[in-house]
mmCIF file of C-alpha atoms in Angstrom:
data_model
loop_
_atom_site.group_PDB
_atom_site.id
_atom_site.type_symbol
_atom_site.label_atom_id
_atom_site.label_comp_id
_atom_site.label_asym_id
_atom_site.label_seq_id
_atom_site.Cartn_x
_atom_site.Cartn_y
_atom_site.Cartn_z
ATOM 1 C CA ASN A 14 142.373 167.264 325.315
ATOM 2 C CA ILE A 15 144.295 170.746 325.701
ATOM 3 C CA SER A 16 146.762 170.300 328.060
ATOM 4 C CA TYR A 17 150.055 171.845 327.020
ATOM 5 C CA MET A 18 148.231 173.904 324.651
ATOM 6 C CA PHE A 19 150.271 176.797 325.036
ATOM 7 C CA GLY A 20 153.575 175.443 326.185
ATOM 8 C CA PHE A 21 156.578 177.210 325.936
ATOM 9 C CA CYS A 22 154.888 179.972 324.197
ATOM 10 C CA SER A 23 157.626 182.629 325.763
ATOM 11 C CA LYS A 24 156.191 185.792 323.826
ATOM 12 C CA LEU A 25 152.212 185.095 324.524
ATOM 13 C CA GLN A 26 150.954 188.154 326.454
ATOM 14 C CA GLN A 27 147.608 187.438 326.227
ATOM 15 C CA ALA A 28 145.198 184.291 325.207
ATOM 16 C CA SER A 29 141.242 184.512 324.848
ATOM 17 C CA LEU A 30 139.601 181.282 324.372
ATOM 18 C CA SER A 31 136.328 181.049 323.207
ATOM 19 C CA VAL A 32 135.854 177.780 322.257
ATOM 20 C CA ALA A 33 132.636 176.599 320.241
ATOM 21 C CA ASP A 34 131.964 173.355 322.606
ATOM 22 C CA THR A 35 134.306 173.068 325.213
ATOM 23 C CA SER A 36 131.841 170.918 327.368
ATOM 24 C CA SER A 37 133.463 167.718 326.968
ATOM 25 C CA LEU A 38 136.884 168.905 328.057
ATOM 26 C CA LYS A 39 138.849 166.378 330.345
ATOM 27 C CA ASP A 40 142.202 167.428 330.600
ATOM 28 C CA ILE A 41 143.320 170.947 330.804
ATOM 29 C CA ARG A 42 146.751 170.307 332.741
ATOM 30 C CA ASN A 43 149.520 173.095 331.949
ATOM 31 C CA LEU A 44 147.154 174.552 329.327
ATOM 32 C CA PHE A 45 149.670 177.381 330.001
ATOM 33 C CA TYR A 46 152.841 176.133 330.312
ATOM 34 C CA TYR A 47 156.335 178.231 330.826
ATOM 35 C CA CYS A 48 154.298 181.421 329.140
ATOM 36 C CA SER A 49 157.058 184.091 330.849
ATOM 37 C CA GLU A 50 155.198 186.651 329.040
ATOM 38 C CA LEU A 51 151.714 185.827 329.675
ATOM 39 C CA ARG A 52 149.713 188.826 331.769
ATOM 40 C CA LYS A 53 145.892 188.256 331.043
ATOM 41 C CA VAL A 54 143.855 185.124 329.787
ATOM 42 C CA ASP A 55 140.228 185.190 329.131
ATOM 43 C CA PHE A 56 138.171 181.800 329.600
ATOM 44 C CA SER A 57 134.659 183.656 329.117
ATOM 45 C CA GLY A 58 131.685 180.754 327.904
ATOM 46 C CA MET A 59 134.330 178.109 328.710
ATOM 47 C CA ASN A 60 132.551 174.718 330.410
ATOM 48 C CA PHE A 61 134.925 172.989 332.723
ATOM 49 C CA SER A 62 132.115 170.705 333.586
ATOM 50 C CA CYS A 63 133.665 167.516 332.516
ATOM 51 C CA VAL A 64 137.301 168.632 334.001
ATOM 52 C CA GLU A 65 138.438 165.105 335.551
ATOM 53 C CA ALA A 66 141.208 165.945 337.910
ATOM 54 C CA SER A 67 141.697 169.725 339.621
ATOM 55 C CA PRO A 68 144.379 171.157 337.396
ATOM 56 C CA VAL A 69 147.677 173.312 337.437
ATOM 57 C CA VAL A 70 146.414 175.156 334.608
ATOM 58 C CA PHE A 71 149.030 178.031 334.781
ATOM 59 C CA THR A 72 152.686 176.821 335.165
ATOM 60 C CA GLU A 73 155.484 179.330 335.765
ATOM 61 C CA CYS A 74 153.217 181.603 333.912
ATOM 62 C CA PRO A 75 152.781 185.635 335.365
ATOM 63 C CA VAL A 76 149.062 186.159 335.101
ATOM 64 C CA LYS A 77 147.822 189.031 336.645
ATOM 65 C CA GLU A 78 144.175 189.206 335.248
ATOM 66 C CA ILE A 79 141.775 186.291 334.561
ATOM 67 C CA VAL A 80 138.536 186.937 332.887
ATOM 68 C CA ALA A 81 135.914 184.069 333.474
ATOM 69 C CA ASP A 82 132.499 185.320 332.417
ATOM 70 C CA GLY A 83 129.850 183.119 331.900
ATOM 71 C CA VAL A 84 132.223 179.884 332.672
ATOM 72 C CA VAL A 85 130.725 176.788 333.565
ATOM 73 C CA LEU A 86 132.736 175.065 336.548
ATOM 74 C CA SER A 87 132.491 171.651 338.387
ATOM 75 C CA ASP A 88 134.014 170.291 341.376
ATOM 76 C CA LYS A 89 137.003 169.231 339.646
ATOM 77 C CA ALA A 90 137.827 172.712 337.997
ATOM 78 C CA VAL A 91 137.443 175.239 340.508
ATOM 79 C CA GLY A 92 141.412 175.479 341.152
ATOM 80 C CA ILE A 93 141.897 176.746 337.471
ATOM 81 C CA PHE A 94 142.226 179.928 338.751
ATOM 82 C CA LYS A 95 145.665 180.275 340.473
ATOM 83 C CA ALA A 96 149.036 181.024 338.410
ATOM 84 C CA PHE A 97 152.667 181.457 340.229
ATOM 85 C CA TYR A 98 155.728 182.393 338.583
ATOM 86 C CA ASN A 99 159.276 181.774 340.306
ATOM 87 C CA GLY A 100 156.889 180.622 343.009
ATOM 88 C CA LYS A 101 155.226 183.577 343.722
ATOM 89 C CA ALA A 102 151.299 184.019 343.258
ATOM 90 C CA THR A 103 150.954 186.725 340.422
ATOM 91 C CA VAL A 104 146.895 186.748 339.819
ATOM 92 C CA GLU A 105 145.718 190.185 340.901
ATOM 93 C CA ALA A 106 142.356 190.293 339.254
ATOM 94 C CA ILE A 107 139.774 187.436 338.349
ATOM 95 C CA SER A 108 136.578 188.266 337.026
ATOM 96 C CA LEU A 109 133.764 185.455 337.018
ATOM 97 C CA LYS A 110 130.407 187.421 336.305
ATOM 98 C CA GLY A 111 127.934 185.133 335.637
ATOM 99 C CA ALA A 112 129.598 181.816 336.596
ATOM 100 C CA ASP A 113 127.690 178.670 336.410
ATOM 101 C CA THR A 114 128.599 176.745 339.493
ATOM 102 C CA SER A 115 125.064 175.553 340.169
ATOM 103 C CA ASP A 116 126.772 171.782 340.292
ATOM 104 C CA VAL A 117 129.403 172.693 342.428
ATOM 105 C CA THR A 118 129.725 170.823 345.942
ATOM 106 C CA ASP A 119 132.999 171.455 347.075
ATOM 107 C CA MET A 120 134.841 175.118 346.956
ATOM 108 C CA SER A 121 137.894 173.895 349.393
ATOM 109 C CA HIS A 122 141.190 175.410 347.800
ATOM 110 C CA MET A 123 139.462 177.664 345.361
ATOM 111 C CA PHE A 124 141.689 180.378 345.531
ATOM 112 C CA GLU A 125 144.226 179.142 347.714
ATOM 113 C CA ASN A 126 147.729 181.202 348.243
ATOM 114 C CA SER A 127 146.662 183.817 345.594
ATOM 115 C CA ALA A 128 148.176 185.930 347.553
ATOM 116 C CA ALA A 129 148.115 189.106 345.022
ATOM 117 C CA LEU A 130 144.466 188.448 344.456
ATOM 118 C CA LYS A 131 142.877 192.022 345.884
ATOM 119 C CA SER A 132 139.089 191.746 345.999
ATOM 120 C CA LEU A 133 136.334 189.324 344.824
ATOM 121 C CA ASP A 134 132.976 189.521 343.450
ATOM 122 C CA LEU A 135 131.328 186.078 343.312
ATOM 123 C CA SER A 136 127.595 187.508 343.511
ATOM 124 C CA SER A 137 126.609 185.352 340.635
ATOM 125 C CA PHE A 138 127.957 182.106 342.229
ATOM 126 C CA ASP A 139 124.994 179.570 343.551
ATOM 127 C CA LEU A 140 126.291 177.914 346.328
ATOM 128 C CA SER A 141 123.099 176.184 347.544
ATOM 129 C CA LYS A 142 124.730 172.703 346.705
ATOM 130 C CA VAL A 143 128.436 173.621 347.998
ATOM 131 C CA ASN A 144 129.157 171.897 351.246
ATOM 132 C CA THR A 145 132.536 172.883 351.812
ATOM 133 C CA MET A 146 134.610 176.259 351.538
ATOM 134 C CA ALA A 147 137.795 175.025 353.630
ATOM 135 C CA TYR A 148 140.726 176.916 353.053
ATOM 136 C CA MET A 149 139.016 178.691 349.917
ATOM 137 C CA PHE A 150 140.780 182.127 350.478
ATOM 138 C CA SER A 151 143.541 180.861 352.799
ATOM 139 C CA GLY A 152 146.981 182.414 351.953
ATOM 140 C CA CYS A 153 145.715 185.448 349.792
ATOM 141 C CA SER A 154 147.164 187.655 352.059
ATOM 142 C CA SER A 155 146.450 191.117 349.601
ATOM 143 C CA LEU A 156 143.083 190.384 349.688
ATOM 144 C CA GLU A 157 140.952 192.994 351.196
ATOM 145 C CA PHE A 158 137.210 192.486 349.702
ATOM 146 C CA VAL A 159 135.141 189.367 349.128
ATOM 147 C CA TYR A 160 131.387 190.285 348.231
ATOM 148 C CA PHE A 161 129.381 186.876 347.970
ATOM 149 C CA GLY A 162 125.575 188.907 347.054
ATOM 150 C CA GLU A 163 122.675 187.686 348.509
ATOM 151 C CA THR A 164 123.459 184.102 349.127
ATOM 152 C CA LYS A 165 120.326 181.720 349.602
ATOM 153 C CA ALA A 166 120.363 178.849 352.683
ATOM 154 C CA LEU A 167 123.747 177.809 352.854
ATOM 155 C CA ASP A 168 124.393 174.150 353.485
ATOM 156 C CA VAL A 169 127.851 174.481 353.908
ATOM 157 C CA THR A 170 129.143 172.258 356.793
ATOM 158 C CA ASP A 171 133.418 173.172 356.413
ATOM 159 C CA MET A 172 134.373 176.748 356.387
ATOM 160 C CA SER A 173 137.489 175.784 358.871
ATOM 161 C CA TYR A 174 140.561 178.327 357.447
ATOM 162 C CA MET A 175 138.027 179.890 354.895
ATOM 163 C CA PHE A 176 139.993 183.356 355.287
ATOM 164 C CA SER A 177 143.160 182.342 357.056
ATOM 165 C CA GLY A 178 146.328 184.795 356.659
ATOM 166 C CA CYS A 179 144.284 186.787 354.751
ATOM 167 C CA SER A 180 145.879 189.805 356.822
ATOM 168 C CA LYS A 181 144.263 192.573 354.690
ATOM 169 C CA LEU A 182 140.678 191.256 354.660
ATOM 170 C CA ASN A 183 138.205 194.460 355.250
ATOM 171 C CA ALA A 184 135.257 193.174 354.428
ATOM 172 C CA ALA A 185 133.687 189.036 353.754
ATOM 173 C CA ASP A 186 129.875 189.913 352.359
ATOM 174 C CA LEU A 187 128.066 186.702 353.230
ATOM 175 C CA SER A 188 124.791 188.063 353.710
#
């Protein structure tokens, strides 16, 4: 359990969490709670495969950049990339190089309402088990480009509202 680990750390500007073994983490709710100076977080290499509930990791934190290279995600942990401060989305950049999504079946709402997010490279995502991507980018009004890389045969059955409200979207490459 690492919930509220950085609660009320008002002077914290960046955090790098490279914990040796995070494969049994179940509760990461409000990991960063009212960290009013937080701008960058590095989750690289963390294993979120046992997270039990879709968490709100950032509460009232103006995070601009999230680095999550090599993370292991589960259905319950796909929402960890959202951050809001005073009711406004703040995350502009997310790095997901080498992220392991091989056991993820539901990516719905993953980046929903991340209105400051400008582009995403999801080319390392394994989408072979994913069956729903509903609302995945809905409300990402600053999103201009999404790249999925070379996707193999998709069994996605629900893509409803996937890009709804993405008014600046120039390209979404799902080839």
